[in-house]
Amino acid sequence: MQSFARGLEVIRSFSAQAPQQTLSEVATRTGLTRAGARRILLTLQTLGYVDSDGKLFRLTARILDLGFAYLSSMPIWSLAEPVMEALVEEAKESCSAAVLDGTDIVYVWRVPTHKIMRNTLGIGSRLPAYCTSLGRVLLAGLDDEAVLRCLEANPPRALTRHTITDTQTLLTKIQQARKQGWSLVNQELEEGLLSLAAPIRDRAGRTIAALNLSGQVNRTSAKVAQEQLLPPLLRAAQTLSERLRLGQTG
Amino acid sequence: MQSFARGLEVIRSFSAQAPQQTLSEVATRTGLTRAGARRILLTLQTLGYVDSDGKLFRLTARILDLGFAYLSSMPIWSLAEPVMEALVEEAKESCSAAVLDGTDIVYVWRVPTHKIMRNTLGIGSRLPAYCTSLGRVLLAGLDDEAVLRCLEANPPRALTRHTITDTQTLLTKIQQARKQGWSLVNQELEEGLLSLAAPIRDRAGRTIAALNLSGQVNRTSAKVAQEQLLPPLLRAAQTLSERLRLGQTG
């Protein structure tokens, strides 16, 4: 099954920095031999996932079948979109939904506002969990032991002068998020950026995803965010959790 | 390399209808033996793409890394989003971007309006090319021979009483789209739904994607669509093609 892992690595070697690659480039980026990289690229081409002009290889749109399988396999997303859109309409701030994957959060849906300054993170993009409100709320869904394992697996580093990197302080923040049911992170990911997140829970009460609203501190202070953004965010997360429990997919 | 193809099949076997699967279900859906399906699921689990409670398997968010590699590998998408948002703002109709994959179009980006009636097709979803405006514009980017091959590979069938299914008539429509640089499709995919599309071209003049605007016939007749939606759509497609030629990614 190693060939399967290698095949996935070849797919992942394509990026904004490397949208088209020669055989040698793929081999270098994945650590495969040229013969190994060629075999995988030809298989991908036969399956329709890769296209080539004979020299340069690029991914085709068929690749989206794989990621789409994930999105469509979660009933939550058909429920989330209208709730998120109504929230953006009300709060006038961008809303994102994310899940936890190891020590990262992965964005699974996003509804931008039409403001000029906005969060441009796309679906599938990753951020570290410890310094984001979505991450703190998702980590709060784990027990303390799992949280500490996660913080140790990928030690926090300061991304701004506000980033909390001390494990005990982070654990306290996460425990607080667990108790109060939300988290506010103020400029720990990026100077000027503030965000609030709340958990989405399934029937069994497990946190399966989180919703956030993010804004600019120069427009929305932490105090204003808590007064004006938190109530609609909590309502939206609650609505979505309830619909999920009821299994409404329409 | 067959194990690689099978592994991708296992990923694709998860869907909205089958968000969680037992080993037997995966085996049945993919045509693999139980032993074969188990081996692939365990590999996927080791790599972090699949999660399991011991009985039920589900995909994790890491799967999005694969689709995201595709999206992020195309500089067009960082350029497309602001152009599409401005178009939606102006036209007050939903805008989608798609590419051709074999006989299908695959949605790669979408900006919805906040209207109640709207196109809810998500990223990565597919529709047949022949009966959609995006598809006709994308097919118009091929030569006639390739168009005919595509129409023969997946023979058109009537989805509504308006759907054109005759190959020659379709070819004429596609030639017309090629000549005029846009396509209008009126209720051929779905009763009541009308859409207009225009091509996005790269430096070499090749059609690499298409943009559309779609509306409801009871609100927007074909005549009104052509008068009011076509000009802003053509301008947006033009702007995007130009930015792409200039290689502006900021």
Short mmCIF file of C-alpha atoms in Angstrom, two decimals:
data_model
loop_
_atom_site.label_atom_id
_atom_site.label_comp_id
_atom_site.label_asym_id
_atom_site.label_seq_id
_atom_site.Cartn_x
_atom_site.Cartn_y
_atom_site.Cartn_z
CA MET A 1 0.00 0.00 0.00
CA GLN A 2 3.01 2.31 -0.07
CA SER A 3 2.31 3.13 -3.69
CA PHE A 4 -1.05 4.55 -2.59
CA ALA A 5 0.58 6.86 -0.05
CA ARG A 6 3.06 7.95 -2.72
CA GLY A 7 0.27 8.62 -5.18
CA LEU A 8 -1.43 10.92 -2.71
CA GLU A 9 1.90 12.67 -2.12
CA VAL A 10 2.18 13.31 -5.86
CA ILE A 11 -1.28 14.91 -5.86
CA ARG A 12 -0.30 17.08 -2.89
CA SER A 13 2.93 18.19 -4.58
CA PHE A 14 0.91 20.46 -6.88
CA SER A 15 0.21 23.88 -5.38
CA ALA A 16 -0.10 27.58 -6.14
CA GLN A 17 3.71 27.64 -6.23
CA ALA A 18 3.84 24.56 -8.46
CA PRO A 19 0.69 24.47 -10.61
CA GLN A 20 2.52 22.68 -13.42
CA GLN A 21 5.44 20.37 -12.89
CA THR A 22 7.88 18.37 -14.94
CA LEU A 23 8.57 14.77 -14.04
CA SER A 24 11.83 15.81 -12.34
CA GLU A 25 10.09 18.46 -10.27
CA VAL A 26 7.51 15.96 -9.03
CA ALA A 27 10.30 13.51 -8.20
CA THR A 28 12.22 16.17 -6.28
CA ARG A 29 9.18 17.44 -4.35
CA THR A 30 8.01 13.97 -3.32
CA GLY A 31 11.37 12.30 -2.82
CA LEU A 32 10.44 9.63 -5.37
CA THR A 33 12.74 8.29 -8.05
CA ARG A 34 12.05 9.56 -11.58
CA ALA A 35 10.80 6.09 -12.54
CA GLY A 36 8.49 6.00 -9.51
CA ALA A 37 7.15 9.50 -10.15
CA ARG A 38 6.58 8.66 -13.84
CA ARG A 39 4.62 5.53 -12.97
CA ILE A 40 2.33 7.44 -10.61
CA LEU A 41 1.86 10.39 -12.98
CA LEU A 42 0.91 8.03 -15.81
CA THR A 43 -1.56 6.23 -13.57
CA LEU A 44 -3.07 9.55 -12.52
CA GLN A 45 -3.25 10.54 -16.18
CA THR A 46 -4.98 7.27 -17.14
CA LEU A 47 -7.49 7.84 -14.34
CA GLY A 48 -8.12 11.41 -15.55
CA TYR A 49 -6.72 13.18 -12.48
CA VAL A 50 -3.69 14.56 -14.28
CA ASP A 51 -3.27 16.16 -17.67
CA SER A 52 -0.04 16.61 -19.59
CA ASP A 53 1.33 18.21 -22.73
CA GLY A 54 4.08 15.56 -22.71
CA LYS A 55 6.44 17.64 -20.61
CA LEU A 56 4.44 19.53 -17.99
CA PHE A 57 1.90 17.81 -15.75
CA ARG A 58 -1.05 19.50 -14.05
CA LEU A 59 -4.04 18.35 -12.01
CA THR A 60 -7.50 18.26 -13.60
CA ALA A 61 -10.83 19.22 -12.05
CA ARG A 62 -11.51 15.53 -11.42
CA ILE A 63 -9.34 15.92 -8.31
CA LEU A 64 -12.26 17.82 -6.79
CA ASP A 65 -14.22 14.56 -6.75
CA LEU A 66 -12.02 13.51 -3.87
CA GLY A 67 -12.45 16.59 -1.70
CA PHE A 68 -16.07 16.89 -2.69
CA ALA A 69 -16.63 13.33 -1.48
CA TYR A 70 -15.69 14.61 1.95
CA LEU A 71 -17.82 17.72 1.89
CA SER A 72 -20.85 15.92 0.52
CA SER A 73 -20.40 13.10 3.01
CA MET A 74 -21.15 15.45 5.90
CA PRO A 75 -24.85 16.35 6.15
CA ILE A 76 -23.77 19.33 8.23
CA TRP A 77 -22.68 21.37 5.21
CA SER A 78 -26.03 21.41 3.49
CA LEU A 79 -27.42 22.67 6.80
CA ALA A 80 -24.60 25.09 7.53
CA GLU A 81 -24.68 27.28 4.47
CA PRO A 82 -28.06 29.01 4.95
CA VAL A 83 -27.37 29.47 8.66
CA MET A 84 -23.96 30.99 7.91
CA GLU A 85 -25.37 33.28 5.24
CA ALA A 86 -28.07 34.58 7.57
CA LEU A 87 -25.39 35.18 10.21
CA VAL A 88 -23.21 37.17 7.79
CA GLU A 89 -26.25 39.19 6.74
CA GLU A 90 -26.96 40.03 10.39
CA ALA A 91 -23.43 40.48 11.72
CA LYS A 92 -21.86 42.05 8.60
CA GLU A 93 -18.69 40.07 9.22
CA SER A 94 -17.26 37.03 7.44
CA CYS A 95 -18.20 33.62 8.80
CA SER A 96 -16.17 30.43 8.49
CA ALA A 97 -16.71 26.84 9.54
CA ALA A 98 -13.79 24.59 10.41
CA VAL A 99 -12.98 21.17 11.80
CA LEU A 100 -9.97 19.94 13.73
CA ASP A 101 -7.36 17.79 11.98
CA GLY A 102 -4.52 16.91 14.32
CA THR A 103 -3.04 20.19 15.50
CA ASP A 104 -4.59 22.22 12.69
CA ILE A 105 -7.98 23.62 11.91
CA VAL A 106 -9.17 23.05 8.36
CA TYR A 107 -11.66 25.46 6.81
CA VAL A 108 -14.62 23.58 5.34
CA TRP A 109 -16.94 26.43 4.44
CA ARG A 110 -16.81 30.16 4.36
CA VAL A 111 -19.20 33.00 3.66
CA PRO A 112 -17.41 36.30 3.04
CA THR A 113 -18.89 39.75 3.47
CA HIS A 114 -18.47 42.10 0.59
CA LYS A 115 -16.17 44.39 2.52
CA ILE A 116 -12.79 45.16 1.11
CA MET A 117 -10.90 43.93 4.14
CA ARG A 118 -11.79 40.36 4.54
CA ASN A 119 -10.60 36.95 5.38
CA THR A 120 -9.54 35.32 2.12
CA LEU A 121 -8.87 31.84 3.42
CA GLY A 122 -10.30 29.24 1.12
CA ILE A 123 -11.86 25.87 1.68
CA GLY A 124 -9.32 23.25 2.67
CA SER A 125 -6.78 25.74 3.94
CA ARG A 126 -5.18 25.18 7.33
CA LEU A 127 -4.15 27.19 10.33
CA PRO A 128 -2.71 26.11 13.66
CA ALA A 129 -5.44 25.46 16.23
CA TYR A 130 -3.82 27.06 19.30
CA CYS A 131 -3.92 30.68 18.08
CA THR A 132 -7.35 30.77 16.41
CA SER A 133 -10.78 31.07 18.01
CA LEU A 134 -12.04 28.14 15.89
CA GLY A 135 -9.11 26.06 17.10
CA ARG A 136 -9.62 26.90 20.77
CA VAL A 137 -13.28 25.95 20.59
CA LEU A 138 -12.44 22.72 18.74
CA LEU A 139 -9.67 21.87 21.24
CA ALA A 140 -12.17 22.56 24.04
CA GLY A 141 -14.13 19.61 22.67
CA LEU A 142 -11.26 17.29 23.65
CA ASP A 143 -10.29 16.37 27.22
CA ASP A 144 -7.36 18.17 28.87
CA GLU A 145 -5.00 15.29 28.22
CA ALA A 146 -5.71 15.33 24.48
CA VAL A 147 -5.35 19.12 24.45
CA LEU A 148 -1.92 18.90 26.05
CA ARG A 149 -0.86 16.17 23.61
CA CYS A 150 -1.94 18.43 20.76
CA LEU A 151 -0.06 21.44 22.15
CA GLU A 152 3.05 19.33 22.63
CA ALA A 153 2.85 17.75 19.18
CA ASN A 154 3.21 21.14 17.55
CA PRO A 155 4.63 23.61 20.06
CA PRO A 156 2.99 27.06 19.90
CA ARG A 157 5.07 29.89 18.53
CA ALA A 158 4.37 33.61 18.56
CA LEU A 159 2.81 34.84 15.31
CA THR A 160 2.19 38.33 16.68
CA ARG A 161 3.18 40.07 19.90
CA HIS A 162 -0.21 38.97 21.29
CA THR A 163 0.10 35.22 20.65
CA ILE A 164 -0.14 33.09 23.79
CA THR A 165 2.51 30.38 23.61
CA ASP A 166 2.67 29.18 27.20
CA THR A 167 1.07 25.72 27.44
CA GLN A 168 -0.56 26.27 30.84
CA THR A 169 -2.01 29.64 29.85
CA LEU A 170 -3.35 28.12 26.62
CA LEU A 171 -4.88 25.22 28.53
CA THR A 172 -6.61 27.69 30.86
CA LYS A 173 -7.96 29.62 27.83
CA ILE A 174 -9.24 26.37 26.32
CA GLN A 175 -10.86 25.30 29.59
CA GLN A 176 -12.53 28.70 29.72
CA ALA A 177 -13.81 28.22 26.16
CA ARG A 178 -15.17 24.81 27.21
CA LYS A 179 -16.98 26.30 30.20
CA GLN A 180 -18.45 29.37 28.51
CA GLY A 181 -19.13 27.70 25.13
CA TRP A 182 -17.22 30.21 23.00
CA SER A 183 -13.80 31.73 22.47
CA LEU A 184 -12.49 35.17 21.55
CA VAL A 185 -9.02 35.44 20.07
CA ASN A 186 -7.64 38.95 19.75
CA GLN A 187 -4.77 39.46 17.29
CA GLU A 188 -2.96 36.25 18.18
CA LEU A 189 -2.96 35.00 14.58
CA GLU A 190 -2.52 38.31 12.81
CA GLU A 191 -2.17 41.92 13.97
CA GLY A 192 -5.49 43.72 13.66
CA LEU A 193 -7.59 40.55 13.33
CA LEU A 194 -10.06 39.50 15.97
CA SER A 195 -12.31 36.48 15.93
CA LEU A 196 -15.01 34.77 17.93
CA ALA A 197 -15.96 31.10 17.61
CA ALA A 198 -18.63 28.74 18.95
CA PRO A 199 -18.88 24.94 18.74
CA ILE A 200 -21.31 22.90 16.66
CA ARG A 201 -22.31 19.76 18.50
CA ASP A 202 -23.86 16.52 17.30
CA ARG A 203 -26.60 14.48 18.93
CA ALA A 204 -24.16 12.98 21.41
CA GLY A 205 -22.98 16.46 22.46
CA ARG A 206 -19.59 16.01 20.79
CA THR A 207 -18.02 19.08 19.16
CA ILE A 208 -17.78 18.19 15.49
CA ALA A 209 -17.04 21.60 13.97
CA ALA A 210 -16.99 25.27 14.88
CA LEU A 211 -18.34 28.51 13.43
CA ASN A 212 -16.62 31.87 13.67
CA LEU A 213 -17.07 35.53 12.91
CA SER A 214 -13.98 37.58 12.32
CA GLY A 215 -13.47 41.31 12.16
CA GLN A 216 -10.89 44.07 12.22
CA VAL A 217 -9.99 45.47 15.63
CA ASN A 218 -9.89 49.03 14.34
CA ARG A 219 -13.57 48.72 13.45
CA THR A 220 -14.70 46.23 16.08
CA SER A 221 -13.04 46.19 19.48
CA ALA A 222 -13.04 43.04 21.61
CA LYS A 223 -15.72 44.63 23.81
CA VAL A 224 -17.95 45.52 20.86
CA ALA A 225 -17.39 42.07 19.33
CA GLN A 226 -18.52 40.41 22.52
CA GLU A 227 -21.57 42.65 22.79
CA GLN A 228 -22.63 42.68 19.16
CA LEU A 229 -21.16 39.63 17.40
CA LEU A 230 -21.29 37.01 20.11
CA PRO A 231 -25.10 36.80 20.54
CA PRO A 232 -25.88 36.17 16.83
CA LEU A 233 -22.91 33.77 16.57
CA LEU A 234 -24.14 31.73 19.55
CA ARG A 235 -27.66 31.66 18.11
CA ALA A 236 -26.38 30.47 14.72
CA ALA A 237 -24.21 27.74 16.28
CA GLN A 238 -27.17 26.67 18.41
CA THR A 239 -29.55 26.61 15.42
CA LEU A 240 -27.11 24.56 13.41
CA SER A 241 -26.48 22.11 16.27
CA GLU A 242 -30.24 21.68 16.72
CA ARG A 243 -30.91 21.12 13.03
CA LEU A 244 -28.11 18.60 13.00
CA ARG A 245 -29.65 16.76 15.94
CA LEU A 246 -32.98 16.71 14.15
CA GLY A 247 -31.23 15.45 11.03
CA GLN A 248 -32.86 18.10 8.84
CA THR A 249 -31.02 18.13 5.57
CA GLY A 250 -33.47 20.23 3.56
CA MET B 1 -0.47 0.87 -9.63
CA GLN B 2 -3.89 -0.73 -9.45
CA SER B 3 -3.91 -0.37 -5.69
CA PHE B 4 -3.65 3.39 -6.17
CA ALA B 5 -6.72 3.46 -8.43
CA ARG B 6 -8.58 1.32 -5.90
CA GLY B 7 -7.60 3.63 -3.07
CA LEU B 8 -9.04 6.60 -4.92
CA GLU B 9 -12.21 4.58 -5.55
CA VAL B 10 -12.52 3.98 -1.81
CA ILE B 11 -12.28 7.74 -1.17
CA ARG B 12 -14.95 8.38 -3.79
CA SER B 13 -17.28 5.77 -2.31
CA PHE B 14 -18.07 8.18 0.55
CA SER B 15 -20.88 10.59 -0.27
CA ALA B 16 -23.89 12.40 1.15
CA GLN B 17 -25.75 9.08 0.85
CA ALA B 18 -22.90 7.17 2.50
CA PRO B 19 -21.13 9.53 4.92
CA GLN B 20 -20.11 6.64 7.18
CA GLN B 21 -19.52 3.12 5.95
CA THR B 22 -18.72 -0.28 7.35
CA LEU B 23 -15.99 -2.36 5.78
CA SER B 24 -18.63 -4.43 3.95
CA GLU B 25 -20.33 -1.34 2.56
CA VAL B 26 -17.05 0.00 1.20
CA ALA B 27 -16.31 -3.42 -0.35
CA THR B 28 -19.75 -3.56 -1.98
CA ARG B 29 -19.61 0.01 -3.31
CA THR B 30 -16.14 -0.34 -4.79
CA GLY B 31 -16.31 -3.95 -5.94
CA LEU B 32 -13.28 -4.81 -3.80
CA THR B 33 -12.92 -7.88 -1.64
CA ARG B 34 -13.33 -7.33 2.10
CA ALA B 35 -9.62 -7.97 2.57
CA GLY B 36 -8.76 -5.48 -0.16
CA ALA B 37 -11.11 -2.84 1.21
CA ARG B 38 -9.74 -3.35 4.74
CA ARG B 39 -6.15 -2.91 3.56
CA ILE B 40 -6.98 0.36 1.80
CA LEU B 41 -9.08 1.71 4.69
CA LEU B 42 -6.29 0.97 7.16
CA THR B 43 -3.76 2.69 4.91
CA LEU B 44 -6.05 5.70 4.62
CA GLN B 45 -6.45 5.67 8.39
CA THR B 46 -2.68 5.53 8.94
CA LEU B 47 -2.26 8.47 6.57
CA GLY B 48 -4.96 10.42 8.44
CA TYR B 49 -7.49 10.56 5.58
CA VAL B 50 -9.96 8.21 7.26
CA ASP B 51 -11.20 7.99 10.81
CA SER B 52 -12.94 5.03 12.43
CA ASP B 53 -14.66 4.01 15.64
CA GLY B 54 -13.65 0.41 14.87
CA LYS B 55 -16.81 -0.34 12.91
CA LEU B 56 -17.77 2.73 10.90
CA PHE B 57 -15.31 4.56 8.68
CA ARG B 58 -15.54 8.20 7.62
CA LEU B 59 -13.33 10.64 5.73
CA THR B 60 -11.44 13.33 7.65
CA ALA B 61 -10.85 16.95 6.67
CA ARG B 62 -7.37 15.99 5.49
CA ILE B 63 -9.06 14.81 2.28
CA LEU B 64 -9.53 18.48 1.43
CA ASP B 65 -5.75 18.77 1.03
CA LEU B 66 -6.15 16.87 -2.22
CA GLY B 67 -8.84 19.09 -3.74
CA PHE B 68 -7.20 22.16 -2.30
CA ALA B 69 -3.99 21.27 -4.12
CA TYR B 70 -5.96 21.61 -7.33
CA LEU B 71 -7.69 24.85 -6.49
CA SER B 72 -4.57 26.47 -5.14
CA SER B 73 -2.55 25.29 -8.13
CA MET B 74 -4.61 27.47 -10.45
CA PRO B 75 -3.73 31.17 -10.17
CA ILE B 76 -7.06 31.91 -11.80
CA TRP B 77 -9.04 31.35 -8.59
CA SER B 78 -7.32 34.01 -6.56
CA LEU B 79 -8.14 36.37 -9.43
CA ALA B 80 -11.68 35.10 -10.01
CA GLU B 81 -13.24 35.62 -6.63
CA PRO B 82 -13.22 39.45 -6.43
CA VAL B 83 -14.35 39.69 -10.07
CA MET B 84 -17.20 37.24 -9.43
CA GLU B 85 -18.26 39.04 -6.27
CA ALA B 86 -18.39 42.39 -8.04
CA LEU B 87 -20.46 40.76 -10.80
CA VAL B 88 -22.97 39.30 -8.32
CA GLU B 89 -23.21 42.69 -6.62
CA GLU B 90 -23.99 44.32 -9.96
CA ALA B 91 -26.19 41.65 -11.57
CA LYS B 92 -27.96 40.44 -8.40
CA GLU B 93 -27.77 36.87 -9.68
CA SER B 94 -25.58 33.96 -8.62
CA CYS B 95 -22.29 33.50 -10.44
CA SER B 96 -20.39 30.25 -10.91
CA ALA B 97 -17.10 29.30 -12.50
CA ALA B 98 -16.57 25.88 -14.05
CA VAL B 99 -14.09 23.89 -16.08
CA LEU B 100 -14.61 21.03 -18.51
CA ASP B 101 -13.75 17.48 -17.44
CA GLY B 102 -14.54 14.99 -20.18
CA THR B 103 -18.24 15.37 -20.93
CA ASP B 104 -19.01 17.14 -17.65
CA ILE B 105 -18.57 20.61 -16.31
CA VAL B 106 -17.14 20.79 -12.80
CA TYR B 107 -17.94 23.78 -10.60
CA VAL B 108 -14.78 25.28 -9.16
CA TRP B 109 -16.10 28.44 -7.55
CA ARG B 110 -19.42 29.98 -6.84
CA VAL B 111 -20.73 33.22 -5.40
CA PRO B 112 -24.40 32.99 -4.43
CA THR B 113 -26.80 35.90 -4.09
CA HIS B 114 -28.76 36.07 -0.90
CA LYS B 115 -32.03 35.38 -2.65
CA ILE B 116 -34.14 32.50 -1.49
CA MET B 117 -34.28 30.85 -4.88
CA ARG B 118 -30.76 30.11 -5.80
CA ASN B 119 -28.45 27.67 -7.37
CA THR B 120 -27.13 25.49 -4.55
CA LEU B 121 -24.51 23.57 -6.50
CA GLY B 122 -21.32 23.29 -4.54
CA ILE B 123 -17.68 23.25 -5.49
CA GLY B 124 -16.66 20.01 -7.18
CA SER B 125 -20.19 19.13 -8.26
CA ARG B 126 -20.78 18.04 -11.84
CA LEU B 127 -23.34 18.55 -14.54
CA PRO B 128 -23.42 17.38 -18.14
CA ALA B 129 -21.83 19.94 -20.47
CA TYR B 130 -24.30 19.75 -23.37
CA CYS B 131 -27.32 21.23 -21.55
CA THR B 132 -25.62 24.01 -19.54
CA SER B 133 -24.46 27.43 -20.68
CA LEU B 134 -21.09 26.86 -18.98
CA GLY B 135 -20.74 23.57 -20.82
CA ARG B 136 -21.62 25.03 -24.22
CA VAL B 137 -19.06 27.80 -23.82
CA LEU B 138 -16.43 25.32 -22.67
CA LEU B 139 -17.22 22.94 -25.54
CA ALA B 140 -16.97 25.92 -27.90
CA GLY B 141 -13.32 26.10 -26.86
CA LEU B 142 -12.71 22.71 -28.54
CA ASP B 143 -12.72 22.08 -32.28
CA ASP B 144 -15.83 20.57 -33.88
CA GLU B 145 -14.34 17.11 -34.02
CA ALA B 146 -13.64 17.10 -30.28
CA VAL B 147 -17.15 18.47 -29.63
CA LEU B 148 -18.71 15.62 -31.60
CA ARG B 149 -16.56 13.07 -29.79
CA CYS B 150 -17.74 14.52 -26.50
CA LEU B 151 -21.41 14.44 -27.52
CA GLU B 152 -21.04 10.85 -28.70
CA ALA B 153 -19.20 9.73 -25.57
CA ASN B 154 -22.18 10.63 -23.42
CA PRO B 155 -25.28 10.92 -25.61
CA PRO B 156 -27.52 13.86 -24.66
CA ARG B 157 -30.85 13.06 -23.07
CA ALA B 158 -33.80 15.32 -22.38
CA LEU B 159 -33.80 16.67 -18.81
CA THR B 160 -36.74 19.00 -19.49
CA ARG B 161 -39.05 19.47 -22.46
CA HIS B 162 -36.66 22.20 -23.66
CA THR B 163 -33.44 20.15 -23.70
CA ILE B 164 -31.79 19.97 -27.11
CA THR B 165 -30.62 16.39 -27.67
CA ASP B 166 -29.98 16.34 -31.42
CA THR B 167 -26.25 16.28 -32.07
CA GLN B 168 -26.33 18.52 -35.15
CA THR B 169 -28.53 21.13 -33.46
CA LEU B 170 -26.21 21.08 -30.43
CA LEU B 171 -23.15 21.47 -32.63
CA THR B 172 -24.78 24.48 -34.29
CA LYS B 173 -25.51 26.01 -30.86
CA ILE B 174 -21.91 25.43 -29.80
CA GLN B 175 -20.55 26.93 -33.03
CA GLN B 176 -22.79 29.93 -32.38
CA ALA B 177 -21.40 30.24 -28.83
CA ARG B 178 -17.88 30.11 -30.30
CA LYS B 179 -18.68 32.86 -32.80
CA GLN B 180 -20.50 35.24 -30.46
CA GLY B 181 -18.38 34.51 -27.37
CA TRP B 182 -21.23 33.58 -25.03
CA SER B 183 -24.10 31.14 -24.62
CA LEU B 184 -27.63 31.38 -23.25
CA VAL B 185 -29.34 28.19 -22.14
CA ASN B 186 -33.02 28.46 -21.35
CA GLN B 187 -34.55 25.75 -19.15
CA GLU B 188 -32.67 22.88 -20.77
CA LEU B 189 -31.20 21.70 -17.47
CA GLU B 190 -34.13 22.48 -15.20
CA GLU B 191 -37.59 23.97 -15.76
CA GLY B 192 -37.59 27.65 -14.79
CA LEU B 193 -33.81 28.03 -14.80
CA LEU B 194 -31.98 30.19 -17.30
CA SER B 195 -28.29 30.83 -17.54
CA LEU B 196 -25.73 32.78 -19.51
CA ALA B 197 -22.04 31.94 -19.75
CA ALA B 198 -18.88 33.46 -21.18
CA PRO B 199 -15.39 31.97 -21.61
CA ILE B 200 -12.25 32.84 -19.66
CA ARG B 201 -9.22 32.65 -21.91
CA ASP B 202 -5.53 32.37 -21.13
CA ARG B 203 -2.61 34.15 -22.79
CA ALA B 204 -2.70 31.73 -25.72
CA GLY B 205 -6.41 32.43 -26.27
CA ARG B 206 -7.42 28.96 -25.07
CA THR B 207 -10.68 28.66 -23.13
CA ILE B 208 -9.62 27.43 -19.69
CA ALA B 209 -12.80 28.03 -17.70
CA ALA B 210 -16.16 29.77 -17.96
CA LEU B 211 -18.22 32.15 -15.85
CA ASN B 212 -21.99 32.17 -15.69
CA LEU B 213 -24.92 34.07 -14.26
CA SER B 214 -28.10 32.16 -13.64
CA GLY B 215 -31.59 33.33 -12.90
CA GLN B 216 -35.23 32.30 -12.75
CA VAL B 217 -37.23 32.71 -15.95
CA ASN B 218 -40.28 33.98 -14.08
CA ARG B 219 -38.18 36.93 -12.88
CA THR B 220 -35.76 37.27 -15.75
CA SER B 221 -36.86 36.39 -19.29
CA ALA B 222 -34.30 35.36 -21.91
CA LYS B 223 -34.70 38.80 -23.49
CA VAL B 224 -34.14 40.65 -20.24
CA ALA B 225 -31.20 38.36 -19.37
CA GLN B 226 -29.56 39.16 -22.67
CA GLU B 227 -30.12 42.89 -22.24
CA GLN B 228 -29.28 43.20 -18.55
CA LEU B 229 -27.09 40.26 -17.51
CA LEU B 230 -25.01 39.68 -20.62
CA PRO B 231 -23.10 43.00 -20.67
CA PRO B 232 -21.81 42.77 -17.07
CA LEU B 233 -21.04 39.05 -17.54
CA LEU B 234 -18.99 39.73 -20.67
CA ARG B 235 -17.16 42.55 -18.92
CA ALA B 236 -16.33 40.31 -15.93
CA ALA B 237 -15.12 37.45 -18.16
CA GLN B 238 -13.02 39.95 -20.11
CA THR B 239 -11.55 41.50 -16.96
CA LEU B 240 -10.66 38.10 -15.61
CA SER B 241 -9.10 36.95 -18.89
CA GLU B 242 -7.03 40.14 -19.02
CA ARG B 243 -5.83 39.84 -15.43
CA LEU B 244 -4.92 36.26 -16.13
CA ARG B 245 -2.90 37.30 -19.17
CA LEU B 246 -1.12 39.91 -17.09
CA GLY B 247 -0.51 37.28 -14.44
CA GLN B 248 -1.83 39.52 -11.67
CA THR B 249 -2.38 37.36 -8.65
CA GLY B 250 -2.86 40.10 -6.06
#
